[in-house]
Amino acid sequence: MPGTGELRRSLGVRDATAIGLGSMLGAGVFVVFAPAAALAGPWLLFAVVLAGAVAYANAVASAQLASVYPASGGSYVYGRKQLGQWPGFIAGWGFVTGKTASCAAMALVFAGYLAPGFKIPVAIAAVVALTVVNLFGITRTALLTRILLALTLATLVFVLIACLLPYNQSVPAAASSATTETLGSFWGIFPAAGLMFFAFAGYARIATLGEEMRDPARTIPKAILGALAGALLLYLVITIALSAHLGTAQLAGSSAPLLTAVEHSPLSPAAPIVQAGAAAASLGALLALVTGVGRTSLAMAREGDLPKPLARVSHRLAVPYVAEISVAVVVILLLLGGTTNSMIGFSSFGVLVYYAVTNLAAMTLSERPSWGPKWLNLVGLCGCVLLALTLPWQSSLGMTAVLLLGIAARWVLRTVANLRNP
């Protein structure tokens, strides 16, 4: 029977690392380089390094806190325990809303590669199918994530090989056109890093699954730092390869830069491999995203910050089934009115807010490992604020409104509850 029970500890280091790496090497790697290159231009590599540095500081803070509080909810729990109810709520609300937007973006990328003429129905079908997978238990989720991760890595290796081969001039320029007007500037490094952060943020899913880890104090730090190190290395290599093979202008103007790189190489007949890899990557990212958002929603519902029914856990399958289904419904609604780029911007802002609270909470820890000094938490906090404030204004303004709406709703509900129960 369903109830509000505990989740089952069944994940080890390999599964947890695969979930985090699968999230970071998801569909973001197939779409985010172009808008980032348009903002940073020839400074794109510096934007990737900046995003990676902020992500590293955030990962250290997450690992520190997750080893102390190995429960579902990630920084929502950390914020409540270390800073109080309101900071915890802001972190949780930022994660849930930001990552729900990510779910919609990943579903749209999947459908765009697989069936561009039927994007919305295919995207909805993907959300429904992966929600069903999640409802059958976290071990099945981890197994499928590892399979999809292997396909993604194989695709990225294929793209890198194509970038090492001579540039194919025979492909019409219209296939991925760009003008020098699209190129950014040095100051574009900061908004570009904010968008690139979207591709790094997957390790948050590891912390949100803390209640399902075996030996979480050891598993979570290893999985978070291992997944981030692997992703950062790949992103740096991919950035250098794409910039050298396509040039900054063509990279900035391409709607699918990894696909464009293969099309402009002797391996162009095998371009469908990249399309298939992008579809697999987006499925892997979507699977991990739905899982993480569902667990954070579960934690918030347990504390009364979201409706209590979201805290129900199936005793037979040990999954928060109401939260999983609710996330799927909201994502489907977003699919009916959003675009991929807008969802990426919204997600980046919301998750940067989440990690700002994470770093602030980590600064208050009285005991800390040698690899987690307080000054690094401060660097992470400042980095999150900087990247959030320099994102495209539409993203910043839109997600600020969503965050304020959530804060206002919680204040009203808490005030009413206090009046009824003085």
PDB file of N, CA and C in Angstrom, residues 29-31 112-113 155-156 158-159 162-163 171 175-176 242 245-246 250-251 254-265 267-278:
ATOM      1  N   VAL A  29      24.754  19.126 -23.761  1.00  0.00           N
ATOM      2  CA  VAL A  29      25.996  19.154 -24.523  1.00  0.00           C
ATOM      3  C   VAL A  29      25.731  19.261 -26.021  1.00  0.00           C
ATOM      4  N   PHE A  30      24.540  18.889 -26.461  1.00  0.00           N
ATOM      5  CA  PHE A  30      24.214  18.933 -27.885  1.00  0.00           C
ATOM      6  C   PHE A  30      23.603  20.272 -28.310  1.00  0.00           C
ATOM      7  N   VAL A  31      23.251  21.132 -27.350  1.00  0.00           N
ATOM      8  CA  VAL A  31      22.593  22.386 -27.726  1.00  0.00           C
ATOM      9  C   VAL A  31      23.224  23.635 -27.132  1.00  0.00           C
ATOM     10  N   GLY A 112      13.135  16.966 -31.045  1.00  0.00           N
ATOM     11  CA  GLY A 112      13.685  17.697 -32.174  1.00  0.00           C
ATOM     12  C   GLY A 112      14.652  16.867 -33.003  1.00  0.00           C
ATOM     13  N   TYR A 113      15.408  15.992 -32.364  1.00  0.00           N
ATOM     14  CA  TYR A 113      16.329  15.130 -33.089  1.00  0.00           C
ATOM     15  C   TYR A 113      15.626  13.910 -33.671  1.00  0.00           C
ATOM     16  N   THR A 155      28.807   8.509 -28.748  1.00  0.00           N
ATOM     17  CA  THR A 155      28.488   9.559 -29.718  1.00  0.00           C
ATOM     18  C   THR A 155      29.478  10.711 -29.624  1.00  0.00           C
ATOM     19  N   LEU A 156      29.834  11.115 -28.406  1.00  0.00           N
ATOM     20  CA  LEU A 156      30.776  12.217 -28.232  1.00  0.00           C
ATOM     21  C   LEU A 156      32.158  11.846 -28.768  1.00  0.00           C
ATOM     22  N   PHE A 158      32.690   9.835 -31.239  1.00  0.00           N
ATOM     23  CA  PHE A 158      32.526   9.886 -32.691  1.00  0.00           C
ATOM     24  C   PHE A 158      32.641  11.321 -33.199  1.00  0.00           C
ATOM     25  N   VAL A 159      32.024  12.271 -32.487  1.00  0.00           N
ATOM     26  CA  VAL A 159      32.105  13.678 -32.888  1.00  0.00           C
ATOM     27  C   VAL A 159      33.540  14.181 -32.801  1.00  0.00           C
ATOM     28  N   ALA A 162      35.468  13.076 -35.746  1.00  0.00           N
ATOM     29  CA  ALA A 162      35.106  13.869 -36.922  1.00  0.00           C
ATOM     30  C   ALA A 162      35.813  15.226 -36.916  1.00  0.00           C
ATOM     31  N   CYS A 163      35.962  15.828 -35.717  1.00  0.00           N
ATOM     32  CA  CYS A 163      36.612  17.130 -35.617  1.00  0.00           C
ATOM     33  C   CYS A 163      38.107  17.058 -35.928  1.00  0.00           C
ATOM     34  N   VAL A 171      29.664  20.758 -48.001  1.00  0.00           N
ATOM     35  CA  VAL A 171      28.352  20.949 -47.373  1.00  0.00           C
ATOM     36  C   VAL A 171      27.939  22.402 -47.525  1.00  0.00           C
ATOM     37  N   ALA A 175      23.540  25.157 -44.193  1.00  0.00           N
ATOM     38  CA  ALA A 175      23.218  24.123 -43.212  1.00  0.00           C
ATOM     39  C   ALA A 175      23.517  24.578 -41.803  1.00  0.00           C
ATOM     40  N   SER A 176      24.465  25.489 -41.629  1.00  0.00           N
ATOM     41  CA  SER A 176      24.775  25.997 -40.289  1.00  0.00           C
ATOM     42  C   SER A 176      25.396  27.382 -40.426  1.00  0.00           C
ATOM     43  N   LEU A 242      35.420  21.646 -31.324  1.00  0.00           N
ATOM     44  CA  LEU A 242      34.405  22.328 -32.125  1.00  0.00           C
ATOM     45  C   LEU A 242      34.917  23.671 -32.633  1.00  0.00           C
ATOM     46  N   HIS A 245      37.469  23.063 -35.437  1.00  0.00           N
ATOM     47  CA  HIS A 245      36.926  22.440 -36.652  1.00  0.00           C
ATOM     48  C   HIS A 245      35.961  23.369 -37.385  1.00  0.00           C
ATOM     49  N   LEU A 246      35.054  24.021 -36.658  1.00  0.00           N
ATOM     50  CA  LEU A 246      34.021  24.843 -37.283  1.00  0.00           C
ATOM     51  C   LEU A 246      34.386  26.320 -37.338  1.00  0.00           C
ATOM     52  N   GLN A 250      30.742  29.840 -37.199  1.00  0.00           N
ATOM     53  CA  GLN A 250      29.859  28.743 -37.582  1.00  0.00           C
ATOM     54  C   GLN A 250      29.337  28.007 -36.347  1.00  0.00           C
ATOM     55  N   LEU A 251      30.171  27.888 -35.328  1.00  0.00           N
ATOM     56  CA  LEU A 251      29.725  27.254 -34.088  1.00  0.00           C
ATOM     57  C   LEU A 251      28.591  28.046 -33.462  1.00  0.00           C
ATOM     58  N   SER A 254      25.126  27.655 -35.414  1.00  0.00           N
ATOM     59  CA  SER A 254      24.543  26.340 -35.633  1.00  0.00           C
ATOM     60  C   SER A 254      23.509  26.013 -34.568  1.00  0.00           C
ATOM     61  N   SER A 255      22.379  25.486 -34.979  1.00  0.00           N
ATOM     62  CA  SER A 255      21.361  25.051 -34.018  1.00  0.00           C
ATOM     63  C   SER A 255      21.692  23.684 -33.432  1.00  0.00           C
ATOM     64  N   ALA A 256      22.609  22.950 -34.074  1.00  0.00           N
ATOM     65  CA  ALA A 256      23.030  21.633 -33.593  1.00  0.00           C
ATOM     66  C   ALA A 256      24.519  21.485 -33.895  1.00  0.00           C
ATOM     67  N   PRO A 257      25.381  22.125 -33.098  1.00  0.00           N
ATOM     68  CA  PRO A 257      26.808  22.213 -33.450  1.00  0.00           C
ATOM     69  C   PRO A 257      27.525  20.873 -33.556  1.00  0.00           C
ATOM     70  N   LEU A 258      27.191  19.906 -32.728  1.00  0.00           N
ATOM     71  CA  LEU A 258      27.870  18.621 -32.825  1.00  0.00           C
ATOM     72  C   LEU A 258      27.484  17.896 -34.114  1.00  0.00           C
ATOM     73  N   LEU A 259      26.241  18.028 -34.495  1.00  0.00           N
ATOM     74  CA  LEU A 259      25.790  17.453 -35.757  1.00  0.00           C
ATOM     75  C   LEU A 259      26.446  18.181 -36.929  1.00  0.00           C
ATOM     76  N   THR A 260      26.543  19.507 -36.845  1.00  0.00           N
ATOM     77  CA  THR A 260      27.186  20.289 -37.893  1.00  0.00           C
ATOM     78  C   THR A 260      28.644  19.892 -38.074  1.00  0.00           C
ATOM     79  N   ALA A 261      29.327  19.631 -36.960  1.00  0.00           N
ATOM     80  CA  ALA A 261      30.734  19.236 -37.039  1.00  0.00           C
ATOM     81  C   ALA A 261      30.907  17.943 -37.820  1.00  0.00           C
ATOM     82  N   VAL A 262      30.014  16.991 -37.620  1.00  0.00           N
ATOM     83  CA  VAL A 262      30.093  15.723 -38.356  1.00  0.00           C
ATOM     84  C   VAL A 262      29.720  15.932 -39.813  1.00  0.00           C
ATOM     85  N   GLU A 263      28.714  16.768 -40.070  1.00  0.00           N
ATOM     86  CA  GLU A 263      28.295  17.034 -41.447  1.00  0.00           C
ATOM     87  C   GLU A 263      29.417  17.677 -42.251  1.00  0.00           C
ATOM     88  N   HIS A 264      30.271  18.442 -41.608  1.00  0.00           N
ATOM     89  CA  HIS A 264      31.398  19.094 -42.286  1.00  0.00           C
ATOM     90  C   HIS A 264      32.682  18.286 -42.104  1.00  0.00           C
ATOM     91  N   SER A 265      32.576  16.985 -42.217  1.00  0.00           N
ATOM     92  CA  SER A 265      33.745  16.105 -42.123  1.00  0.00           C
ATOM     93  C   SER A 265      33.566  14.942 -43.082  1.00  0.00           C
ATOM     94  N   LEU A 267      33.081  12.099 -42.363  1.00  0.00           N
ATOM     95  CA  LEU A 267      32.134  11.158 -41.744  1.00  0.00           C
ATOM     96  C   LEU A 267      30.684  11.599 -41.897  1.00  0.00           C
ATOM     97  N   SER A 268      30.436  12.579 -42.760  1.00  0.00           N
ATOM     98  CA  SER A 268      29.087  13.131 -42.902  1.00  0.00           C
ATOM     99  C   SER A 268      28.003  12.093 -43.213  1.00  0.00           C
ATOM    100  N   PRO A 269      28.281  11.009 -43.976  1.00  0.00           N
ATOM    101  CA  PRO A 269      27.222  10.021 -44.192  1.00  0.00           C
ATOM    102  C   PRO A 269      26.723   9.367 -42.909  1.00  0.00           C
ATOM    103  N   ALA A 270      27.550   9.417 -41.865  1.00  0.00           N
ATOM    104  CA  ALA A 270      27.158   8.800 -40.589  1.00  0.00           C
ATOM    105  C   ALA A 270      26.559   9.810 -39.611  1.00  0.00           C
ATOM    106  N   ALA A 271      26.141  10.981 -40.101  1.00  0.00           N
ATOM    107  CA  ALA A 271      25.551  12.007 -39.236  1.00  0.00           C
ATOM    108  C   ALA A 271      24.358  11.511 -38.425  1.00  0.00           C
ATOM    109  N   PRO A 272      23.531  10.571 -38.947  1.00  0.00           N
ATOM    110  CA  PRO A 272      22.423  10.063 -38.120  1.00  0.00           C
ATOM    111  C   PRO A 272      22.865   9.457 -36.796  1.00  0.00           C
ATOM    112  N   ILE A 273      24.140   9.056 -36.699  1.00  0.00           N
ATOM    113  CA  ILE A 273      24.638   8.533 -35.425  1.00  0.00           C
ATOM    114  C   ILE A 273      24.570   9.618 -34.348  1.00  0.00           C
ATOM    115  N   VAL A 274      24.898  10.849 -34.737  1.00  0.00           N
ATOM    116  CA  VAL A 274      24.837  11.954 -33.788  1.00  0.00           C
ATOM    117  C   VAL A 274      23.390  12.234 -33.388  1.00  0.00           C
ATOM    118  N   GLN A 275      22.485  12.155 -34.360  1.00  0.00           N
ATOM    119  CA  GLN A 275      21.073  12.352 -34.034  1.00  0.00           C
ATOM    120  C   GLN A 275      20.587  11.307 -33.033  1.00  0.00           C
ATOM    121  N   ALA A 276      20.981  10.058 -33.259  1.00  0.00           N
ATOM    122  CA  ALA A 276      20.595   8.993 -32.336  1.00  0.00           C
ATOM    123  C   ALA A 276      21.234   9.199 -30.968  1.00  0.00           C
ATOM    124  N   GLY A 277      22.506   9.633 -30.958  1.00  0.00           N
ATOM    125  CA  GLY A 277      23.178   9.879 -29.690  1.00  0.00           C
ATOM    126  C   GLY A 277      22.551  11.016 -28.918  1.00  0.00           C
ATOM    127  N   ALA A 278      22.157  12.079 -29.620  1.00  0.00           N
ATOM    128  CA  ALA A 278      21.488  13.196 -28.950  1.00  0.00           C
ATOM    129  C   ALA A 278      20.158  12.761 -28.357  1.00  0.00           C
TER     130      ALA A 278
END
